[in-house]
mmCIF file of C-alpha atoms and ligand atoms in Angstrom:
data_model
loop_
_atom_site.group_PDB
_atom_site.id
_atom_site.type_symbol
_atom_site.label_atom_id
_atom_site.label_comp_id
_atom_site.label_asym_id
_atom_site.label_seq_id
_atom_site.Cartn_x
_atom_site.Cartn_y
_atom_site.Cartn_z
ATOM 1 C CA MET A 6 -89.414 81.584 35.874
ATOM 2 C CA ILE A 7 -88.179 78.504 37.608
ATOM 3 C CA ASN A 8 -84.891 78.398 39.384
ATOM 4 C CA ILE A 9 -83.336 74.942 39.514
ATOM 5 C CA ASP A 10 -79.652 74.100 39.793
ATOM 6 C CA TRP A 11 -79.780 71.249 37.245
ATOM 7 C CA LYS A 12 -76.350 69.923 38.156
ATOM 8 C CA LYS A 13 -77.293 69.544 41.797
ATOM 9 C CA LEU A 14 -80.486 67.594 41.153
ATOM 10 C CA VAL A 15 -80.785 64.252 42.899
ATOM 11 C CA PHE A 16 -83.291 61.458 42.267
ATOM 12 C CA GLY A 17 -86.143 62.997 44.216
ATOM 13 C CA TYR A 18 -89.354 64.963 43.973
ATOM 14 C CA THR A 19 -89.410 68.539 42.730
ATOM 15 C CA LYS A 20 -92.739 70.305 42.353
ATOM 16 C CA THR A 21 -93.705 71.099 38.772
ATOM 17 C CA ASN A 22 -96.618 73.084 37.309
ATOM 18 C CA TYR A 23 -99.017 70.351 36.278
ATOM 19 C CA ASN A 24 -100.015 66.711 36.399
ATOM 20 C CA VAL A 25 -102.760 64.885 34.512
ATOM 21 C CA ARG A 26 -105.525 62.629 35.818
ATOM 22 C CA CYS A 27 -108.244 60.435 34.422
ATOM 23 C CA TYR A 28 -111.010 58.548 36.244
ATOM 24 C CA TYR A 29 -112.530 55.198 35.360
ATOM 25 C CA ARG A 30 -116.179 55.108 36.440
ATOM 26 C CA ASP A 31 -119.264 53.169 35.304
ATOM 27 C CA GLY A 32 -117.091 50.894 33.201
ATOM 28 C CA LYS A 33 -115.326 53.572 31.157
ATOM 29 C CA TRP A 34 -112.482 56.075 31.221
ATOM 30 C CA GLY A 35 -113.510 59.732 31.476
ATOM 31 C CA SER A 36 -111.734 62.787 30.100
ATOM 32 C CA LEU A 37 -108.106 63.578 30.781
ATOM 33 C CA GLU A 38 -107.822 66.437 33.264
ATOM 34 C CA LEU A 39 -104.949 68.860 33.734
ATOM 35 C CA SER A 40 -104.337 69.704 37.388
ATOM 36 C CA SER A 41 -101.987 71.981 39.284
ATOM 37 C CA SER A 42 -102.717 70.329 42.616
ATOM 38 C CA GLU A 43 -100.178 67.966 44.124
ATOM 39 C CA THR A 44 -102.801 66.032 46.058
ATOM 40 C CA ILE A 45 -105.662 63.676 45.267
ATOM 41 C CA ASN A 46 -108.899 63.266 47.139
ATOM 42 C CA ILE A 47 -109.493 59.617 47.864
ATOM 43 C CA HIS A 48 -112.225 57.553 49.503
ATOM 44 C CA ILE A 49 -111.223 56.121 52.886
ATOM 45 C CA ALA A 50 -112.299 52.652 51.714
ATOM 46 C CA ALA A 51 -110.424 52.776 48.370
ATOM 47 C CA THR A 52 -108.930 49.386 47.520
ATOM 48 C CA ALA A 53 -105.519 50.956 46.814
ATOM 49 C CA LEU A 54 -105.267 51.900 50.488
ATOM 50 C CA HIS A 55 -106.450 48.614 51.977
ATOM 51 C CA TYR A 56 -105.662 45.847 49.559
ATOM 52 C CA GLY A 57 -102.773 47.263 47.562
ATOM 53 C CA GLN A 58 -104.570 47.674 44.235
ATOM 54 C CA GLU A 59 -101.863 49.949 42.905
ATOM 55 C CA ALA A 60 -99.425 49.838 40.007
ATOM 56 C CA PHE A 61 -96.960 52.380 38.690
ATOM 57 C CA GLU A 62 -94.456 53.012 35.933
ATOM 58 C CA GLY A 63 -91.293 55.041 35.492
ATOM 59 C CA LEU A 64 -89.875 56.459 32.275
ATOM 60 C CA LYS A 65 -87.861 59.461 31.189
ATOM 61 C CA ALA A 66 -87.837 62.341 28.717
ATOM 62 C CA PHE A 67 -84.528 63.807 27.573
ATOM 63 C CA MET A 68 -83.599 67.158 26.047
ATOM 64 C CA GLY A 69 -81.327 66.719 23.039
ATOM 65 C CA LYS A 70 -78.618 69.047 21.760
ATOM 66 C CA ASP A 71 -81.078 69.957 18.977
ATOM 67 C CA GLY A 72 -83.616 71.248 21.528
ATOM 68 C CA LYS A 73 -85.984 68.350 20.829
ATOM 69 C CA VAL A 74 -87.608 66.378 23.630
ATOM 70 C CA ARG A 75 -87.222 62.604 23.407
ATOM 71 C CA VAL A 76 -89.178 59.971 25.305
ATOM 72 C CA PHE A 77 -87.598 56.533 25.573
ATOM 73 C CA ARG A 78 -89.671 53.426 24.661
ATOM 74 C CA TRP A 79 -92.906 54.644 26.245
ATOM 75 C CA GLU A 80 -94.954 51.964 24.443
ATOM 76 C CA GLU A 81 -93.165 49.351 26.557
ATOM 77 C CA ASN A 82 -94.174 51.168 29.743
ATOM 78 C CA ALA A 83 -97.767 51.382 28.508
ATOM 79 C CA LYS A 84 -97.763 47.626 27.824
ATOM 80 C CA ARG A 85 -96.225 46.811 31.184
ATOM 81 C CA LEU A 86 -98.786 48.961 33.025
ATOM 82 C CA HIS A 87 -101.451 47.049 31.117
ATOM 83 C CA ARG A 88 -99.996 43.745 32.337
ATOM 84 C CA SER A 89 -99.749 45.051 35.918
ATOM 85 C CA ALA A 90 -103.393 46.181 35.779
ATOM 86 C CA GLU A 91 -104.526 42.790 34.530
ATOM 87 C CA GLY A 92 -102.371 41.024 37.102
ATOM 88 C CA ILE A 93 -104.126 42.651 40.056
ATOM 89 C CA LEU A 94 -107.551 43.020 38.424
ATOM 90 C CA MET A 95 -107.582 46.771 37.778
ATOM 91 C CA ALA A 96 -109.101 48.526 34.766
ATOM 92 C CA PRO A 97 -106.219 48.713 32.247
ATOM 93 C CA VAL A 98 -105.216 52.080 30.787
ATOM 94 C CA PRO A 99 -105.615 52.024 26.987
ATOM 95 C CA GLU A 100 -102.391 52.801 25.108
ATOM 96 C CA GLU A 101 -103.970 55.893 23.475
ATOM 97 C CA LEU A 102 -104.868 57.296 26.897
ATOM 98 C CA PHE A 103 -101.355 56.583 28.171
ATOM 99 C CA GLN A 104 -99.863 58.416 25.176
ATOM 100 C CA LYS A 105 -102.240 61.366 25.478
ATOM 101 C CA ALA A 106 -101.433 61.743 29.172
ATOM 102 C CA LEU A 107 -97.703 61.459 28.482
ATOM 103 C CA PHE A 108 -97.627 64.145 25.796
ATOM 104 C CA LYS A 109 -99.897 66.440 27.763
ATOM 105 C CA VAL A 110 -97.940 66.243 31.009
ATOM 106 C CA ILE A 111 -94.603 66.802 29.240
ATOM 107 C CA LYS A 112 -95.862 69.732 27.143
ATOM 108 C CA HIS A 113 -97.277 71.493 30.184
ATOM 109 C CA ASN A 114 -94.034 71.124 32.109
ATOM 110 C CA LYS A 115 -91.535 72.092 29.395
ATOM 111 C CA ASP A 116 -89.675 74.449 31.726
ATOM 112 C CA PHE A 117 -88.829 71.531 33.987
ATOM 113 C CA ILE A 118 -87.019 69.451 31.382
ATOM 114 C CA PRO A 119 -83.338 69.635 32.343
ATOM 115 C CA PRO A 120 -81.121 71.153 29.612
ATOM 116 C CA TYR A 121 -78.860 69.059 27.405
ATOM 117 C CA GLY A 122 -75.465 68.585 29.010
ATOM 118 C CA SER A 123 -76.666 68.701 32.603
ATOM 119 C CA GLY A 124 -76.902 64.908 32.724
ATOM 120 C CA ALA A 125 -80.346 65.275 34.282
ATOM 121 C CA SER A 126 -83.679 64.288 32.733
ATOM 122 C CA LEU A 127 -87.419 64.507 33.281
ATOM 123 C CA TYR A 128 -88.732 61.481 35.164
ATOM 124 C CA ILE A 129 -92.336 60.555 34.389
ATOM 125 C CA ARG A 130 -94.368 58.650 36.940
ATOM 126 C CA PRO A 131 -97.655 57.074 35.803
ATOM 127 C CA LEU A 132 -99.794 55.727 38.633
ATOM 128 C CA LEU A 133 -102.911 53.559 38.525
ATOM 129 C CA ILE A 134 -104.915 52.955 41.695
ATOM 130 C CA GLY A 135 -108.152 51.340 42.791
ATOM 131 C CA SER A 136 -110.071 54.425 43.982
ATOM 132 C CA GLY A 137 -113.491 52.874 44.477
ATOM 133 C CA ALA A 138 -114.725 51.914 47.951
ATOM 134 C CA GLN A 139 -114.771 48.255 48.935
ATOM 135 C CA VAL A 140 -114.616 46.638 52.355
ATOM 136 C CA GLY A 141 -114.702 42.990 51.365
ATOM 137 C CA VAL A 142 -111.644 41.755 49.483
ATOM 138 C CA LYS A 143 -112.711 42.514 45.934
ATOM 139 C CA PRO A 144 -111.380 44.639 43.101
ATOM 140 C CA ALA A 145 -112.649 48.231 43.005
ATOM 141 C CA ASN A 146 -115.274 49.454 40.555
ATOM 142 C CA GLU A 147 -113.486 52.786 40.088
ATOM 143 C CA TYR A 148 -109.884 53.624 39.179
ATOM 144 C CA LEU A 149 -107.703 56.695 38.987
ATOM 145 C CA PHE A 150 -104.859 57.102 36.520
ATOM 146 C CA VAL A 151 -102.402 59.900 37.313
ATOM 147 C CA MET A 152 -99.231 60.988 35.554
ATOM 148 C CA PHE A 153 -96.816 63.438 37.128
ATOM 149 C CA VAL A 154 -93.291 64.473 36.254
ATOM 150 C CA THR A 155 -90.254 65.586 38.190
ATOM 151 C CA PRO A 156 -86.785 66.619 37.010
ATOM 152 C CA VAL A 157 -84.158 64.188 38.294
ATOM 153 C CA GLY A 158 -80.414 63.828 38.532
ATOM 154 C CA PRO A 159 -78.642 60.488 38.973
ATOM 155 C CA TYR A 160 -80.271 57.780 41.094
ATOM 156 C CA PHE A 161 -77.142 56.981 43.045
ATOM 157 C CA LYS A 162 -75.129 59.881 44.354
ATOM 158 C CA GLU A 163 -72.130 58.082 42.884
ATOM 159 C CA GLY A 164 -73.564 58.522 39.349
ATOM 160 C CA PHE A 165 -71.885 56.114 36.933
ATOM 161 C CA ASN A 166 -69.462 54.959 39.593
ATOM 162 C CA PRO A 167 -69.251 51.481 41.052
ATOM 163 C CA VAL A 168 -71.371 50.673 44.108
ATOM 164 C CA ASP A 169 -71.423 47.864 46.676
ATOM 165 C CA ILE A 170 -74.454 45.619 47.178
ATOM 166 C CA GLN A 171 -75.284 42.850 49.644
ATOM 167 C CA ILE A 172 -76.919 39.452 49.179
ATOM 168 C CA VAL A 173 -79.781 38.878 51.627
ATOM 169 C CA ARG A 174 -81.490 35.637 52.567
ATOM 170 C CA ASP A 175 -83.651 36.735 55.466
ATOM 171 C CA PHE A 176 -86.014 38.718 53.225
ATOM 172 C CA ASP A 177 -87.766 37.961 49.955
ATOM 173 C CA ARG A 178 -89.002 40.665 47.627
ATOM 174 C CA ALA A 179 -91.501 38.510 45.775
ATOM 175 C CA ALA A 180 -92.736 34.919 45.664
ATOM 176 C CA PRO A 181 -92.113 32.715 42.606
ATOM 177 C CA LEU A 182 -95.803 32.746 41.675
ATOM 178 C CA GLY A 183 -96.563 36.102 43.291
ATOM 179 C CA THR A 184 -96.482 39.599 41.806
ATOM 180 C CA GLY A 185 -92.739 40.086 41.316
ATOM 181 C CA HIS A 186 -93.195 40.334 37.545
ATOM 182 C CA LEU A 187 -95.663 43.216 37.949
ATOM 183 C CA LYS A 188 -94.722 46.789 38.824
ATOM 184 C CA VAL A 189 -96.961 47.020 41.875
ATOM 185 C CA GLY A 190 -96.438 48.854 45.152
ATOM 186 C CA GLY A 191 -96.799 45.721 47.254
ATOM 187 C CA ASN A 192 -93.456 44.384 46.046
ATOM 188 C CA TYR A 193 -91.841 47.595 47.159
ATOM 189 C CA ALA A 194 -93.420 47.500 50.606
ATOM 190 C CA ALA A 195 -92.037 43.968 50.935
ATOM 191 C CA SER A 196 -88.522 45.079 49.963
ATOM 192 C CA LEU A 197 -88.234 48.209 52.101
ATOM 193 C CA ARG A 198 -86.722 46.606 55.210
ATOM 194 C CA ALA A 199 -83.993 44.813 53.278
ATOM 195 C CA GLY A 200 -83.271 47.952 51.246
ATOM 196 C CA VAL A 201 -83.056 50.304 54.198
ATOM 197 C CA ARG A 202 -80.895 47.873 56.165
ATOM 198 C CA ALA A 203 -78.548 47.527 53.184
ATOM 199 C CA HIS A 204 -78.238 51.317 53.131
ATOM 200 C CA ASP A 205 -77.622 51.511 56.862
ATOM 201 C CA GLU A 206 -74.886 48.917 56.491
ATOM 202 C CA GLY A 207 -73.205 50.949 53.767
ATOM 203 C CA PHE A 208 -74.559 49.312 50.603
ATOM 204 C CA ALA A 209 -76.372 50.880 47.673
ATOM 205 C CA SER A 210 -78.871 48.035 47.489
ATOM 206 C CA ALA A 211 -79.862 44.535 48.589
ATOM 207 C CA LEU A 212 -79.474 41.671 46.133
ATOM 208 C CA PHE A 213 -82.369 39.213 46.389
ATOM 209 C CA LEU A 214 -82.128 35.504 45.660
ATOM 210 C CA ASP A 215 -84.908 33.331 44.273
ATOM 211 C CA ALA A 216 -87.354 32.962 47.155
ATOM 212 C CA LYS A 217 -87.896 29.224 46.827
ATOM 213 C CA THR A 218 -84.396 27.758 46.716
ATOM 214 C CA LYS A 219 -82.126 30.743 47.534
ATOM 215 C CA THR A 220 -79.736 29.449 44.925
ATOM 216 C CA TYR A 221 -80.126 31.901 42.065
ATOM 217 C CA ILE A 222 -79.776 35.649 41.690
ATOM 218 C CA ASP A 223 -83.130 37.400 41.294
ATOM 219 C CA GLU A 224 -82.673 41.155 41.225
ATOM 220 C CA ALA A 225 -81.057 44.085 42.975
ATOM 221 C CA GLY A 226 -83.914 45.856 44.752
ATOM 222 C CA PRO A 227 -85.542 48.076 42.128
ATOM 223 C CA ALA A 228 -83.084 47.126 39.367
ATOM 224 C CA ASN A 229 -82.352 44.042 37.252
ATOM 225 C CA PHE A 230 -79.009 42.273 37.478
ATOM 226 C CA PHE A 231 -76.558 41.341 34.716
ATOM 227 C CA GLY A 232 -73.065 39.935 34.501
ATOM 228 C CA ILE A 233 -70.448 39.875 31.753
ATOM 229 C CA ALA A 234 -68.203 36.846 31.229
ATOM 230 C CA ASN A 235 -66.375 35.401 28.221
ATOM 231 C CA GLY A 236 -68.090 37.640 25.691
ATOM 232 C CA LYS A 237 -71.537 36.985 27.157
ATOM 233 C CA TYR A 238 -74.169 39.245 28.671
ATOM 234 C CA ILE A 239 -75.950 37.067 31.227
ATOM 235 C CA THR A 240 -79.122 38.081 33.055
ATOM 236 C CA PRO A 241 -81.437 36.050 35.310
ATOM 237 C CA ASP A 242 -84.498 34.264 34.058
ATOM 238 C CA SER A 243 -87.014 34.224 36.896
ATOM 239 C CA THR A 244 -90.770 34.461 37.348
ATOM 240 C CA SER A 245 -90.339 36.854 40.267
ATOM 241 C CA ILE A 246 -88.317 39.639 38.673
ATOM 242 C CA LEU A 247 -89.691 42.681 36.925
ATOM 243 C CA PRO A 248 -88.962 42.672 33.187
ATOM 244 C CA SER A 249 -86.838 45.820 32.947
ATOM 245 C CA ILE A 250 -87.066 47.860 29.745
ATOM 246 C CA THR A 251 -83.499 49.038 30.328
ATOM 247 C CA ASN A 252 -82.320 45.425 30.579
ATOM 248 C CA MET A 253 -84.208 44.543 27.384
ATOM 249 C CA SER A 254 -82.529 47.485 25.611
ATOM 250 C CA LEU A 255 -79.076 46.568 26.939
ATOM 251 C CA GLN A 256 -79.559 43.030 25.609
ATOM 252 C CA THR A 257 -80.179 44.471 22.147
ATOM 253 C CA LEU A 258 -77.104 46.715 22.386
ATOM 254 C CA ALA A 259 -74.988 43.866 23.770
ATOM 255 C CA THR A 260 -75.946 41.692 20.789
ATOM 256 C CA GLU A 261 -75.018 44.523 18.465
ATOM 257 C CA MET A 262 -71.641 44.785 20.218
ATOM 258 C CA GLY A 263 -71.030 41.115 19.427
ATOM 259 C CA LEU A 264 -71.825 39.726 22.868
ATOM 260 C CA HIS A 265 -73.859 36.590 23.238
ATOM 261 C CA VAL A 266 -76.976 37.196 25.365
ATOM 262 C CA GLU A 267 -78.057 34.500 27.825
ATOM 263 C CA LYS A 268 -81.195 34.719 29.928
ATOM 264 C CA ARG A 269 -81.011 31.924 32.469
ATOM 265 C CA HIS A 270 -80.498 31.067 36.115
ATOM 266 C CA ILE A 271 -77.343 32.535 37.667
ATOM 267 C CA THR A 272 -75.936 30.729 40.706
ATOM 268 C CA LEU A 273 -73.970 32.385 43.480
ATOM 269 C CA GLU A 274 -70.905 30.380 42.444
ATOM 270 C CA GLU A 275 -71.031 32.007 39.074
ATOM 271 C CA LEU A 276 -70.552 35.443 40.596
ATOM 272 C CA ALA A 277 -66.883 34.544 41.001
ATOM 273 C CA GLN A 278 -66.520 34.092 37.266
ATOM 274 C CA PHE A 279 -67.976 37.391 36.076
ATOM 275 C CA GLU A 280 -65.633 40.035 34.717
ATOM 276 C CA GLU A 281 -68.220 42.791 35.218
ATOM 277 C CA VAL A 282 -71.562 42.979 37.001
ATOM 278 C CA GLY A 283 -74.170 45.696 37.119
ATOM 279 C CA ALA A 284 -77.693 46.671 38.104
ATOM 280 C CA CYS A 285 -79.923 48.290 35.489
ATOM 281 C CA GLY A 286 -83.117 50.318 35.373
ATOM 282 C CA THR A 287 -84.556 53.598 34.109
ATOM 283 C CA ALA A 288 -83.373 55.613 37.096
ATOM 284 C CA ALA A 289 -79.644 54.883 36.867
ATOM 285 C CA VAL A 290 -79.455 53.140 33.436
ATOM 286 C CA ILE A 291 -76.507 51.049 34.731
ATOM 287 C CA SER A 292 -75.030 51.015 38.202
ATOM 288 C CA PRO A 293 -71.736 49.191 37.934
ATOM 289 C CA ILE A 294 -71.082 46.973 40.948
ATOM 290 C CA LYS A 295 -67.647 46.770 42.529
ATOM 291 C CA LYS A 296 -68.399 44.511 45.469
ATOM 292 C CA ILE A 297 -71.055 41.949 46.368
ATOM 293 C CA LEU A 298 -71.071 40.830 49.978
ATOM 294 C CA ASP A 299 -72.924 37.696 50.999
ATOM 295 C CA ARG A 300 -74.363 38.911 54.286
ATOM 296 C CA ASP A 301 -74.604 35.396 55.770
ATOM 297 C CA SER A 302 -71.318 33.783 54.778
ATOM 298 C CA ASN A 303 -69.328 37.038 54.539
ATOM 299 C CA ARG A 304 -68.056 35.861 51.194
ATOM 300 C CA VAL A 305 -67.036 38.777 48.987
ATOM 301 C CA PHE A 306 -67.053 39.031 45.190
ATOM 302 C CA GLU A 307 -65.047 41.909 43.791
ATOM 303 C CA TYR A 308 -65.004 43.670 40.433
ATOM 304 C CA CYS A 309 -63.703 46.967 39.033
ATOM 305 C CA LYS A 310 -60.317 46.369 40.611
ATOM 306 C CA ASP A 311 -59.061 49.726 39.298
ATOM 307 C CA GLY A 312 -62.041 51.493 40.890
ATOM 308 C CA LYS A 313 -63.730 52.172 37.566
ATOM 309 C CA ALA A 314 -66.622 50.532 35.728
ATOM 310 C CA GLY A 315 -65.605 47.792 33.310
ATOM 311 C CA PRO A 316 -65.217 48.480 29.570
ATOM 312 C CA ILE A 317 -68.344 46.633 28.445
ATOM 313 C CA SER A 318 -70.625 48.189 31.060
ATOM 314 C CA THR A 319 -69.186 51.590 30.161
ATOM 315 C CA LYS A 320 -69.801 51.094 26.454
ATOM 316 C CA LEU A 321 -73.347 49.855 27.071
ATOM 317 C CA TYR A 322 -74.063 52.804 29.344
ATOM 318 C CA GLN A 323 -72.651 55.378 26.944
ATOM 319 C CA THR A 324 -74.501 53.888 23.986
ATOM 320 C CA LEU A 325 -77.871 53.793 25.724
ATOM 321 C CA GLN A 326 -77.482 57.332 27.136
ATOM 322 C CA GLY A 327 -76.253 58.490 23.724
ATOM 323 C CA ILE A 328 -79.441 57.214 22.095
ATOM 324 C CA GLN A 329 -81.599 58.737 24.834
ATOM 325 C CA PHE A 330 -80.030 62.195 24.496
ATOM 326 C CA GLY A 331 -79.989 61.979 20.691
ATOM 327 C CA ASP A 332 -76.212 61.844 20.238
ATOM 328 C CA ILE A 333 -76.236 58.324 18.804
ATOM 329 C CA GLU A 334 -78.467 57.150 15.976
ATOM 330 C CA ASP A 335 -81.712 55.578 17.146
ATOM 331 C CA LYS A 336 -81.582 52.462 14.953
ATOM 332 C CA TYR A 337 -84.257 50.593 16.847
ATOM 333 C CA ASN A 338 -86.918 53.285 16.905
ATOM 334 C CA TRP A 339 -86.807 53.601 20.670
ATOM 335 C CA ILE A 340 -87.309 57.373 20.684
ATOM 336 C CA THR A 341 -90.552 59.334 20.327
ATOM 337 C CA PHE A 342 -90.274 63.103 19.872
ATOM 338 C CA VAL A 343 -92.607 65.322 21.841
ATOM 339 C CA ASP A 344 -93.089 68.638 20.067
HETATM 340 C C1 PLP B 416 -89.012 49.329 37.470
HETATM 341 C C2 PLP B 416 -88.205 48.222 37.977
HETATM 342 C C3 PLP B 416 -87.012 47.802 37.354
HETATM 343 C C4 PLP B 416 -86.398 48.542 36.198
HETATM 344 O O1 PLP B 416 -87.204 48.547 35.039
HETATM 345 P P1 PLP B 416 -86.952 49.592 33.903
HETATM 346 O O2 PLP B 416 -88.064 49.381 32.954
HETATM 347 O O3 PLP B 416 -85.637 49.322 33.302
HETATM 348 O O4 PLP B 416 -86.990 50.939 34.545
HETATM 349 C C5 PLP B 416 -86.355 46.699 37.867
HETATM 350 N N1 PLP B 416 -86.822 46.026 38.931
HETATM 351 C C6 PLP B 416 -87.953 46.405 39.557
HETATM 352 C C7 PLP B 416 -88.414 45.619 40.732
HETATM 353 C C8 PLP B 416 -88.685 47.503 39.104
HETATM 354 O O5 PLP B 416 -89.807 47.857 39.741
#
């Protein structure tokens, strides 16, 4: 029997019973293997280690009140991993293999799915790496696809409580024609210094601007950015941000709530006009933002004057979580049951 205090879970790694793996060799994917080892054996010249041929995904499974396990929009994660693979010349994972791995890894770790009502969920981490040896700068001939799971609590210790973030200009996460639109490890390596410094200075995250002109909002570290003003849900349009599945879902819900959705450039000036702003992603769903500090000019933009998340962000958050946990009707077919 496992012994986990579900309410105390943070967003971190907890060992589970199994993970699944599949190797791509001689131009084809092999069989899906179940493993109870937490490590992989990798060639010292693997391209993932030297040239960053690595992509990952993140999605969640939720336990409903009815005892059924729900996975949220996994097809979108499978498609995005496919795009990431193509973007850095890796062998793409076929959707059927992604689905098989997903169902297998969840079924073999049933005991680790946090119970309904705990607020926690099962985070699923698919990983695709160039495992073949190469010394010259070339794509690998062999790939490894791994999927592991870990039960997680909220991403920010504040939960659904407003956080502060800081605008940075002395670091870029991704170049306009680089790999910002792909979920690859290299973007994360590039954003670590800004992220850790933001933390050290008391902020939940850094807010990156467009790398070329430093005029527009790009994204908030590992989460997309949105603002609410005059009945509109506004989110940046940029070639260097990662298309968030949470953001895409919130846009659908916002439209349903009667908001007008705009995907376009957002200038710094505009931050002063927003009634609510937030960061969104699988980990936290929405992190409401109460303060944005421009680290260079010391200009401050403030929201949530009463200390609480705004009404629209709250409604969006509750609706999306409600669908994920099965408390609100899944009109858009976002849920897949794992039995
Ligand atoms: C994964 C990720 C997001 C959030 O995407 P979701 O699909 O909503 O989880 C946002 N920005 C970056 C850079 C990411 O890697």
